[in-house]
Short mmCIF file of C-alpha atoms in Angstrom, two decimals:
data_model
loop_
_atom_site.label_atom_id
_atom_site.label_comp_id
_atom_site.label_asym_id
_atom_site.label_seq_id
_atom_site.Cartn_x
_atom_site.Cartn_y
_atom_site.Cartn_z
CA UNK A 211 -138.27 7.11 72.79
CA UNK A 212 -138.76 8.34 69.08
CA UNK A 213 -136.77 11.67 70.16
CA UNK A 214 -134.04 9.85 71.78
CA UNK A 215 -133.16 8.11 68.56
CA UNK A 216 -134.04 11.01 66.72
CA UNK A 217 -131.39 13.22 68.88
CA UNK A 218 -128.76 9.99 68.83
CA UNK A 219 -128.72 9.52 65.58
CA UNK A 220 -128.42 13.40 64.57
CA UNK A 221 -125.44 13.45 67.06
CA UNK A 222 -124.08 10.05 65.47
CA UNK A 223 -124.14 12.05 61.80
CA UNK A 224 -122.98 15.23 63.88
CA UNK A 225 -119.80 14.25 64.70
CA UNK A 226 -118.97 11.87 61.65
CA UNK A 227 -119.58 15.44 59.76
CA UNK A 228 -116.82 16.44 62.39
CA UNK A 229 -114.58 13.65 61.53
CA UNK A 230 -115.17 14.19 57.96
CA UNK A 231 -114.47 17.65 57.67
CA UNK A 232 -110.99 17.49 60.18
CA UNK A 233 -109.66 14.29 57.84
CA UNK A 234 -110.61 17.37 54.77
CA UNK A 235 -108.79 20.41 56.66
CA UNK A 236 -105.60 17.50 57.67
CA UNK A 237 -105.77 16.78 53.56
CA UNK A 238 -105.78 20.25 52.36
CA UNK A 239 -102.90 21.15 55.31
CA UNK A 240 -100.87 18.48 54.26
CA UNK A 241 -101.03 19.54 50.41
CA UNK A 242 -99.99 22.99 51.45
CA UNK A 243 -97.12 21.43 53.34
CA UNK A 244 -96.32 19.56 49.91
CA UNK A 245 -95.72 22.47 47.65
CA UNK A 246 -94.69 24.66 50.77
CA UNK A 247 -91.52 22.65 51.13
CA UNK A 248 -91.48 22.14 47.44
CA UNK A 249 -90.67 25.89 47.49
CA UNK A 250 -88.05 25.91 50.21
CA UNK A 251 -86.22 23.50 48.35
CA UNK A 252 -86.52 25.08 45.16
CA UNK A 253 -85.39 28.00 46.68
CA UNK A 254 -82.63 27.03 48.79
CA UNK A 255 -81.63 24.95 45.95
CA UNK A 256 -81.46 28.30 43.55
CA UNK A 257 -79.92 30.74 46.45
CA UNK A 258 -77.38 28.53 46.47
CA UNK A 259 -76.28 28.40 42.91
CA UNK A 260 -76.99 32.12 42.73
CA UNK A 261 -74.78 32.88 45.88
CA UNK A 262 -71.94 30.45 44.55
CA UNK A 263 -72.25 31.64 40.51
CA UNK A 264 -72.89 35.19 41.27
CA UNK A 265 -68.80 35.93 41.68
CA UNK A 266 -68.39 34.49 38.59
CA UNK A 267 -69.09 36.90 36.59
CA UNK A 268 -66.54 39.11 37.24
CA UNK A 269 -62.43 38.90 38.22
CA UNK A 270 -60.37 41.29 39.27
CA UNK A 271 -57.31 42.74 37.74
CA UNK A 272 -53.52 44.20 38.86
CA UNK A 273 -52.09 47.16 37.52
CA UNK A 274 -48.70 46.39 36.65
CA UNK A 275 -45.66 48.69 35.47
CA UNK A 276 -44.96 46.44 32.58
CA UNK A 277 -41.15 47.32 31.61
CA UNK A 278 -41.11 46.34 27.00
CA UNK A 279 -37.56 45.81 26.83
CA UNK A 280 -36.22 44.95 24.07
CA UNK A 281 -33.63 42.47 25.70
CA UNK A 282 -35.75 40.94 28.06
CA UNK A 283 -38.46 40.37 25.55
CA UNK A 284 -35.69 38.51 23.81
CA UNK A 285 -36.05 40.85 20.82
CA UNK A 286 -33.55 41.40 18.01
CA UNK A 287 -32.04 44.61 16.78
CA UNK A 288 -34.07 44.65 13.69
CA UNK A 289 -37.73 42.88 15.20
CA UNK A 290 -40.08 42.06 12.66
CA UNK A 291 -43.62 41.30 13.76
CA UNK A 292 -43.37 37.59 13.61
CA UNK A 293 -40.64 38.25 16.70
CA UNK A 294 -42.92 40.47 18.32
CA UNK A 295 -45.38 37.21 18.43
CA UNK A 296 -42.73 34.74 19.50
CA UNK A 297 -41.14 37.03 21.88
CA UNK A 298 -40.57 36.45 25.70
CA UNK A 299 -43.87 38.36 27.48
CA UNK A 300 -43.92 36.15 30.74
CA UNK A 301 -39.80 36.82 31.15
CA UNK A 302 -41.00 40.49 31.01
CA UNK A 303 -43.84 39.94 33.31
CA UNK A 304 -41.94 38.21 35.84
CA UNK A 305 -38.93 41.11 35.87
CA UNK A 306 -42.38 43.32 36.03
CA UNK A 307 -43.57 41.94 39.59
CA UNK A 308 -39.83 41.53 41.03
CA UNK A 309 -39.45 45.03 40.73
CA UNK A 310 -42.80 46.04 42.30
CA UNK A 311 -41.46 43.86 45.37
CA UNK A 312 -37.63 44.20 45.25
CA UNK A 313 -37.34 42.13 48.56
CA UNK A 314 -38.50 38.80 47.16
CA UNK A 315 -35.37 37.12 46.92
CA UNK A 316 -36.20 33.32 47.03
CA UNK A 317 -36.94 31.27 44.57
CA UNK A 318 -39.74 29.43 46.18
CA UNK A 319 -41.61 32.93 46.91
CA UNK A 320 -40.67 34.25 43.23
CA UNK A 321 -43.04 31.39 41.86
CA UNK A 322 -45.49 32.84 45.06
CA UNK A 323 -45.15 36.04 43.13
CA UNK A 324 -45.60 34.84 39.72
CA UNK A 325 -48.88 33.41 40.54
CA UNK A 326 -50.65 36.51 41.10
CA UNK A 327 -50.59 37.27 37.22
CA UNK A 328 -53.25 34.89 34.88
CA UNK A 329 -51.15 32.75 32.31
CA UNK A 330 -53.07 34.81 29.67
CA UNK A 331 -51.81 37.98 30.64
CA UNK A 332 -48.91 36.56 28.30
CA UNK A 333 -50.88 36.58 25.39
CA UNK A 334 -52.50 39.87 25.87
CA UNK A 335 -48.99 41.77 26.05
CA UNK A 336 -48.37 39.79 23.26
CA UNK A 337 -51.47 41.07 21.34
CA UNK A 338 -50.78 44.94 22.30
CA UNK A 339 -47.33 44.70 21.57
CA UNK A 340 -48.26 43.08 18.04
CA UNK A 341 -50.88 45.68 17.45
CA UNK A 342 -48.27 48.76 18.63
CA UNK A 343 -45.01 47.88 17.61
CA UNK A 344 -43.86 51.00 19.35
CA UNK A 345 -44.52 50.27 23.10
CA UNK A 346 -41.02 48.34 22.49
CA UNK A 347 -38.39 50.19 25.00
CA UNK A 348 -41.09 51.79 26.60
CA UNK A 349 -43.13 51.41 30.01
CA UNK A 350 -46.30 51.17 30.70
CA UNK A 351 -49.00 50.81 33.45
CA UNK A 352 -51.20 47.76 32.10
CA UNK A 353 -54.27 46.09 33.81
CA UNK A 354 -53.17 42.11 34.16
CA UNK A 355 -55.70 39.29 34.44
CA UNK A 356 -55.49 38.22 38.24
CA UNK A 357 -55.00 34.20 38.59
CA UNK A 358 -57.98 32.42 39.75
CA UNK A 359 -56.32 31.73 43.22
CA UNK A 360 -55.38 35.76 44.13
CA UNK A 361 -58.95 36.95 42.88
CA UNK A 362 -60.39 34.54 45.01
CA UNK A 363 -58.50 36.58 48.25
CA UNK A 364 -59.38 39.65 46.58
CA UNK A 365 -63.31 38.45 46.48
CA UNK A 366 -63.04 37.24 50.09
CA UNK A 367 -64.03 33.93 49.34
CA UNK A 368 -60.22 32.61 50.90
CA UNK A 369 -59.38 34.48 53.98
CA UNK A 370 -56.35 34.06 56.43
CA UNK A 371 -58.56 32.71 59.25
CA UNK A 372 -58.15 29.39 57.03
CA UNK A 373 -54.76 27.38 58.22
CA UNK A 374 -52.55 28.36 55.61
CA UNK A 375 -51.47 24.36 55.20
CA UNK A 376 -55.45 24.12 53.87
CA UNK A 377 -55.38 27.48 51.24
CA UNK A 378 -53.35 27.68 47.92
CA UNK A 379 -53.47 31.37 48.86
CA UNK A 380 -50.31 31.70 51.50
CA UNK A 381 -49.74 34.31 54.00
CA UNK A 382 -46.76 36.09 51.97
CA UNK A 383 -49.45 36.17 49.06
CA UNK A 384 -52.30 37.84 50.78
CA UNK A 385 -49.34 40.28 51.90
CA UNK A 386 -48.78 41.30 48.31
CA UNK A 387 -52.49 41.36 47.44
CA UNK A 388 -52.93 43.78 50.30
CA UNK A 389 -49.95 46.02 49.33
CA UNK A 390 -51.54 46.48 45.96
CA UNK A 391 -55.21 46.72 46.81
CA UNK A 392 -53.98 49.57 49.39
CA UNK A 393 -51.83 51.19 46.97
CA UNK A 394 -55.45 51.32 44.21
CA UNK A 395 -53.48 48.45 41.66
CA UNK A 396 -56.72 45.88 41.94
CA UNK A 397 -59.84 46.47 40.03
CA UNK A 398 -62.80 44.38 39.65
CA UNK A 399 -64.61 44.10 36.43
CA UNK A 400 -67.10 42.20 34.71
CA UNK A 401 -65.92 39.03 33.34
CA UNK A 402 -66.08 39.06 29.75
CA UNK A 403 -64.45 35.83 28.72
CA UNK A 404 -66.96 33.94 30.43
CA UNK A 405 -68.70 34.21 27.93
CA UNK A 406 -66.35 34.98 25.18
CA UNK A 407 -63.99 31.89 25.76
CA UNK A 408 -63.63 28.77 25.10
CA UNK A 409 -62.54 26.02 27.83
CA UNK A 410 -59.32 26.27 29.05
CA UNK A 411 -57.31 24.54 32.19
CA UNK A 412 -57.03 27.92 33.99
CA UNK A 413 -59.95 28.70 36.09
CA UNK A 414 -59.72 32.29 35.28
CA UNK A 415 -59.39 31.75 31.21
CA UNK A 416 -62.89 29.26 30.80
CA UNK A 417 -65.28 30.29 29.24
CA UNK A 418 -69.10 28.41 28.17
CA UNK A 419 -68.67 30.21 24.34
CA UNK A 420 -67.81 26.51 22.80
CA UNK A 421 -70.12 24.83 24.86
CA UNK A 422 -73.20 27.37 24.11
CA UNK A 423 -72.52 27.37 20.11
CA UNK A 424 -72.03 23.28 20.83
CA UNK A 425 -75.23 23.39 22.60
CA UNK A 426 -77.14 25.79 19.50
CA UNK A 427 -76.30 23.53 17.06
CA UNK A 428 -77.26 20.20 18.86
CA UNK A 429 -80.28 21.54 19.77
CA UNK A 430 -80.65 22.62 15.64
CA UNK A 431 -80.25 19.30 14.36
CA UNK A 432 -82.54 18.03 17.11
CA UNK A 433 -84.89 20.25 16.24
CA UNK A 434 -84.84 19.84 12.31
CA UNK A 435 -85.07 16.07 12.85
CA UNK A 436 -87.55 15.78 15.89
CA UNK A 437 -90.26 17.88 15.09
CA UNK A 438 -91.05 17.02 11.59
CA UNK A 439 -90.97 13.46 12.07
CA UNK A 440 -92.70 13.36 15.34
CA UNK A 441 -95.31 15.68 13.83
CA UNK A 442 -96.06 13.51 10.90
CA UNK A 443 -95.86 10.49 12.83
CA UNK A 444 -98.67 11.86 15.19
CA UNK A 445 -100.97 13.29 12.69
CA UNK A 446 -100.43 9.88 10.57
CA UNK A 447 -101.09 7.75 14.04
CA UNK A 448 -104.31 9.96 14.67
CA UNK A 449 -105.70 10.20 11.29
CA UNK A 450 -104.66 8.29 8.83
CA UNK A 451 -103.68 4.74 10.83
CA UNK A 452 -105.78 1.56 10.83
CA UNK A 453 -107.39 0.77 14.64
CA UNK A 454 -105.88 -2.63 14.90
CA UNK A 455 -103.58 -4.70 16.72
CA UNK A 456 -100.15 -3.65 14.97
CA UNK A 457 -101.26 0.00 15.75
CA UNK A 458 -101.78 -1.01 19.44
CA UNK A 459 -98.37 -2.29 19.42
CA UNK A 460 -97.00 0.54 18.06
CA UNK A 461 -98.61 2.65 20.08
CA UNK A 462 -97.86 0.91 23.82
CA UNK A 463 -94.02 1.30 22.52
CA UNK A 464 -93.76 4.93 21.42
CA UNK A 465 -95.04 5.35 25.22
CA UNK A 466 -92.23 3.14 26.69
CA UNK A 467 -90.10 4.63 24.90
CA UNK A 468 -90.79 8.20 26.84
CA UNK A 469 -89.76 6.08 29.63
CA UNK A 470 -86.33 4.97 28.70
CA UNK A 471 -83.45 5.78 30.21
CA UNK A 472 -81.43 8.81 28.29
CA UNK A 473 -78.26 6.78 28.41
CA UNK A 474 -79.84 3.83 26.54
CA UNK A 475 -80.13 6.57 23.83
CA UNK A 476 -76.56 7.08 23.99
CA UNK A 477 -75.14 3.60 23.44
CA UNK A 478 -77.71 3.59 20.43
CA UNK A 479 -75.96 5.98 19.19
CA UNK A 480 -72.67 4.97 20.23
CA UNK A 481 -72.91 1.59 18.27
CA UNK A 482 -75.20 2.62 15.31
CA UNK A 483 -74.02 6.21 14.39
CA UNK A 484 -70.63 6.19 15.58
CA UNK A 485 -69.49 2.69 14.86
CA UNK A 486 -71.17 1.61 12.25
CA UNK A 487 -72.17 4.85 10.01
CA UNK A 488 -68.76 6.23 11.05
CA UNK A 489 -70.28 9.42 11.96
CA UNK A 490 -67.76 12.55 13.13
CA UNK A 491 -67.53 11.56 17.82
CA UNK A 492 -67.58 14.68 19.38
CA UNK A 493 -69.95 16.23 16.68
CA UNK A 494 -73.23 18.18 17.51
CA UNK A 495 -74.15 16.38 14.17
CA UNK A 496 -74.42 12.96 16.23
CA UNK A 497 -75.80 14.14 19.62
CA UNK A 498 -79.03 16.14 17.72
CA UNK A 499 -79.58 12.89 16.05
CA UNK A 500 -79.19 11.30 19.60
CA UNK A 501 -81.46 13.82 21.33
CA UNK A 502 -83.77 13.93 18.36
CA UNK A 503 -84.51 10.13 19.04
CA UNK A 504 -85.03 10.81 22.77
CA UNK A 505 -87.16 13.74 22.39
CA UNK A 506 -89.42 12.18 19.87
CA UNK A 507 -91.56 9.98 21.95
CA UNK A 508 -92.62 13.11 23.48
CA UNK A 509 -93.19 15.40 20.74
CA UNK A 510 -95.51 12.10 19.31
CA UNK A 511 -97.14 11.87 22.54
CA UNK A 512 -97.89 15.39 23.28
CA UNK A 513 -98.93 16.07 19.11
CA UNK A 514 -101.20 13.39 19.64
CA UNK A 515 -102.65 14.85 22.37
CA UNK A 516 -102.89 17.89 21.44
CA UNK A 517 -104.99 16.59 17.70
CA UNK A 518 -107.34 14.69 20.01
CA UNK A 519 -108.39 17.75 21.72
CA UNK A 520 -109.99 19.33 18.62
CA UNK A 521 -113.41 19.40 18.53
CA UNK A 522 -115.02 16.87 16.38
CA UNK A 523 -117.18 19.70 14.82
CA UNK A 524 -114.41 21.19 13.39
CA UNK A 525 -113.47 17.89 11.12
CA UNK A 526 -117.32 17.15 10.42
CA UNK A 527 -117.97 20.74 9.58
CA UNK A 528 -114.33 20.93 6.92
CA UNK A 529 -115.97 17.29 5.59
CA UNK A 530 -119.17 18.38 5.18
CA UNK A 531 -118.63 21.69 2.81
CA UNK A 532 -116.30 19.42 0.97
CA UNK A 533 -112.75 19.43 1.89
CA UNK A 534 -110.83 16.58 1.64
CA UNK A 535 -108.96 14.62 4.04
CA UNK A 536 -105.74 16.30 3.95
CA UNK A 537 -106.85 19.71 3.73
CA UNK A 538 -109.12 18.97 6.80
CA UNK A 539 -105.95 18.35 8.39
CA UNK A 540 -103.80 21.53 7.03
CA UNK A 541 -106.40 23.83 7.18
CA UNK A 542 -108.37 23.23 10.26
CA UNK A 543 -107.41 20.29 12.51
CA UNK A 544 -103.63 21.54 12.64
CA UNK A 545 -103.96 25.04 13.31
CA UNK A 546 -106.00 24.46 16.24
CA UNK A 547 -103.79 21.79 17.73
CA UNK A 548 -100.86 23.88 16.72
CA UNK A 549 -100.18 25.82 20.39
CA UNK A 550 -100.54 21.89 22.10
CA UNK A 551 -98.40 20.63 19.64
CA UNK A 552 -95.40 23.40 20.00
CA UNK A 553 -95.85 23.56 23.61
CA UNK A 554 -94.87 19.98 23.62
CA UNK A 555 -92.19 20.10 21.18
CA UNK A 556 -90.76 23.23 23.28
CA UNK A 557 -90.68 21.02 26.36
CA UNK A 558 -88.83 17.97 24.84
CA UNK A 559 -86.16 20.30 23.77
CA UNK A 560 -86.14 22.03 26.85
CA UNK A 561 -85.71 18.58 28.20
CA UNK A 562 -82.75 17.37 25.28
CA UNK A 563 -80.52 20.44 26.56
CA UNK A 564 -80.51 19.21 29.94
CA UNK A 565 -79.52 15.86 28.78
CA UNK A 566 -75.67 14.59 29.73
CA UNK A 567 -75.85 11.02 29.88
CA UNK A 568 -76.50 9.67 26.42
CA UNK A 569 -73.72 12.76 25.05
CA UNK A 570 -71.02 11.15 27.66
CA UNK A 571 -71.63 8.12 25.33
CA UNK A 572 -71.04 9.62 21.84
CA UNK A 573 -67.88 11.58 23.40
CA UNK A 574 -69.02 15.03 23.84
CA UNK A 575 -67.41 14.84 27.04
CA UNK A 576 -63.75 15.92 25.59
CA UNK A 577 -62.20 18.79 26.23
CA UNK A 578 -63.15 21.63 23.63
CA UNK A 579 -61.11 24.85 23.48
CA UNK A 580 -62.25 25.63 20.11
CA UNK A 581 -65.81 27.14 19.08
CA UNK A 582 -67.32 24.62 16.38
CA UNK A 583 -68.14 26.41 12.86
CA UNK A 584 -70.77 23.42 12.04
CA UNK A 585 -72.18 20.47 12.94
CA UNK A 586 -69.59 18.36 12.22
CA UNK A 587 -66.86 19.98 14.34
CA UNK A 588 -65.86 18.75 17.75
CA UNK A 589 -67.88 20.38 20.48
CA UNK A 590 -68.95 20.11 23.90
CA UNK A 591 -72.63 21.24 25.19
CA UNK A 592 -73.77 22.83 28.23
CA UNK A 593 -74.72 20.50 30.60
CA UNK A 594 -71.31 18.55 29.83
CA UNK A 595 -69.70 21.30 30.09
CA UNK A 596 -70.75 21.55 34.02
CA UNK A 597 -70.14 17.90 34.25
CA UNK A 598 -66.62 18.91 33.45
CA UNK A 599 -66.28 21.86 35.63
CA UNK A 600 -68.00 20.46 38.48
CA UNK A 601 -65.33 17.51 38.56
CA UNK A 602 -62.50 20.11 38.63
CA UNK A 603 -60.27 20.55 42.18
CA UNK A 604 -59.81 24.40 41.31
CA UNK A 605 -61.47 26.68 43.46
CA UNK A 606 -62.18 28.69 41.03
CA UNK A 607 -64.28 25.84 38.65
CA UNK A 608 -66.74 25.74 41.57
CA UNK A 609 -67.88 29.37 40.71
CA UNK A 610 -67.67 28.72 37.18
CA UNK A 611 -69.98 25.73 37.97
CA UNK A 612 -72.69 27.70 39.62
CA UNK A 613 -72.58 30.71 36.93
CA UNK A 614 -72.95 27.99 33.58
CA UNK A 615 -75.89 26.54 35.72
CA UNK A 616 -77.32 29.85 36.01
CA UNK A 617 -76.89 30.10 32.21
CA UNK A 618 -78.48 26.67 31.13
CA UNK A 619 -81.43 27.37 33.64
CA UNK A 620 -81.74 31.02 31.74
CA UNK A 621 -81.75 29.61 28.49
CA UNK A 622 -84.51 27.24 29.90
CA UNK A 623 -86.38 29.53 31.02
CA UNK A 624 -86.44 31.70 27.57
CA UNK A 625 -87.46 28.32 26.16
CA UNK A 626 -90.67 27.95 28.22
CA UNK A 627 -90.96 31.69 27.99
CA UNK A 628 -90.85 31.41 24.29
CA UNK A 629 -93.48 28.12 24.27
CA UNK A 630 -96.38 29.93 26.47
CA UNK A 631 -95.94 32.93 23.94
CA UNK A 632 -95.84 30.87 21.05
CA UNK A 633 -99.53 28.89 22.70
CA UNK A 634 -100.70 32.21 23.60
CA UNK A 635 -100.36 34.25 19.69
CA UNK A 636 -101.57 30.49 18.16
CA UNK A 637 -104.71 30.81 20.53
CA UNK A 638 -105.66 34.08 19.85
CA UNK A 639 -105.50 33.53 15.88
#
């Protein structure tokens, strides 16, 4: 009888063990389902910016016989330089392209034509001519800026399988893009004023240069104003404040504050530094002090954290041979907590030049062809920047879109890059 209970309850224990380790394996399965589709979506997320940006960065070019005329540029006998910069490059431009297709007669199909050239090609005749005075009479075969539109045929991204009521690229268009790409006039290069230009309302002429510089110099003035202060305000809470009730308080709020939405932030500083200080709108000046107020709950909390984690010894030991307070603090406590503390301060401004919301608010969200030369100049930043672009019709602002993205997550990524080798050199020392 003993036995039978014996073998009952072993075979009771048995098969709870079962049950016990299936409801483990189920738990462990469904974590690896977690951060397996945690990956998929990451990556489907970034092959799709990547496949989007990638074209981006580079536009193609037409070879045009470009015919300087002195009458059609509009040019006097006599031509000093200051006519060579007001003279008439898209009249010579346009003669340019009706000669290269003598059969386009109507006027509808001339402004067809037209639109194969970039706007800016204008301006660089204009430049060359400027520069060599003596291309005047002559002709020349000169590499064009495509528009935005025609390099999109040329890149494949708009092909005639599309209804042709549904493309800005018409039949009689891809006709002439195919005539030149057969006859070797199309090039595609890498797409310099991407990066080297400002904003501009041609797809083809935008470039992130004012928004990066924007960005640097908002992310400066965050930087000179958050760490200090959240520093100071860390080692002060952790060493130097009282353990009572006002310190709770203070306390409970710089963590609510982490939690508060960025755009609260910007009507802050919409009504305090903007309205009532009179502060420059548009000015990287008022969105570091913006971001500097949102980033500072973090840079207190993770400080904080990172002081507590020094070993007690280290304070009793500084104490006990003498030092004082304060040079317990700058000679031992800080040093240690140092990688902690710049990890965390790394992360919040990471986290700041990602922000949009709280820089729609100050007016950061204007459009910015210039690149600011301080912190007081009109500017844009990145992430507004795609905002922008990203609520653009063009075709050709969708690519743009992708490409800044790709940008903003690379300067990100240097970011983290340069806080785990900043934690790394403070740990070995």
């Amino acid at each position: 009888m003993n036995k039978n209970e014996d073998y009952r309850t072993t075979a009771l224990i048995q098969a709870s063990l079962r049950k016990r380790y299936a409801r483990e394996r189920r738990f462990r399965l469904y974590g690896m389902l977690a951060v397996l589709a945690g990956f998929v979506f990451l990556f489907l997320l970034l092959a799709d910016i990547i496949i989007k940006g990638t074209p981006a960065f580079t536009q193609h070019y037409i070879k045009v016989t470009v015919d300087f005329d002195r009458e059609s540029l509009e040019l006097p006998q006599d031509f000093t330089s200051e006519d060579l910069a007001r003279a008439d490059y898209g009249a010579v431009i346009k003669l340019s392209l009706r000669e290269m297709f003598p059969d386009v007669s109507i006027r509808a199909e001339k402004r067809r034509l037209y639109r194969l050239i970039s706007i800016g090609a204008e301006y660089s005749l204009r430049d060359m001519v400027v520069a060599d005075p003596a291309l005047v009479g002559k002709k020349r075969n000169i590499w064009l800026l495509a528009h935005s539109e025609a390099s999109s045929y040329l890149k494949g991204q708009v092909t005639a399988a599309t209804e042709e009521a549904e493309r800005k690229v018409k039949d009689v268009q891809m006709r002439w893009l195919n005539t030149l790409r057969e006859e070797g006039r199309t090039e595609l290069r890498f797409n310099t004023t991407f990066f080297l230009a400002g904003d501009s309302r041609e797809p083809e002429l935008a470039g992130i240069k004012a928004a990066l510089v924007g960005s640097l110099y908002t992310l400066l003035v965050t930087f000179c104003l958050a760490f200090p202060i959240g520093v100071m305000a860390a080692i002060y809470l952790e060493e130097f404040a009282p353990k009572n009730r006002l310190t709770d308080v203070i306390e409970i709020n710089i963590n609510n504050l982490a939690a508060v939405p960025s755009i609260v932030f910007g009507l802050l500083g919409l009504a305090v530094f903007i309205n009532f200080f009179e502060l420059p709108r548009s000015a990287p000046l008022v969105g570091g002090i913006v971001l500097a107020l949102m980033t500072l709950p973090t840079i207190i909390i993770t400080s904080r954290a990172a002081i507590q984690a020094v070993p007690p010894s280290i304070h009793e030991a500084a104490l006990g041979v003498g030092a004082s307070k304060l040079q317990t603090i700058l000679h031992h406590v800080l040093p240690v907590a140092m990688p902690g503390i710049l990890t965390g301060s790394i992360i919040g401004m990471a986290q700041a030049l990602g922000e949009t919301a709280p820089l729609l608010m100050i007016g950061m969200v204007a459009f910015i062809m210039e690149v600011p030369a301080g912190v007081t100049d009109p500017a844009t930043v990145l992430p507004v920047q795609i905002f922008l672009w990203a609520d653009s019709p063009e075709r050709g602002f969708t690519e743009k879109t992708s490409a800044a993205i790709m940008v903003l997550m690379a300067f990100l990524i240097m970011m983290n890059a340069a806080a785990v080798y900043l934690r790394r050199r403070f740990e070995r020392k």
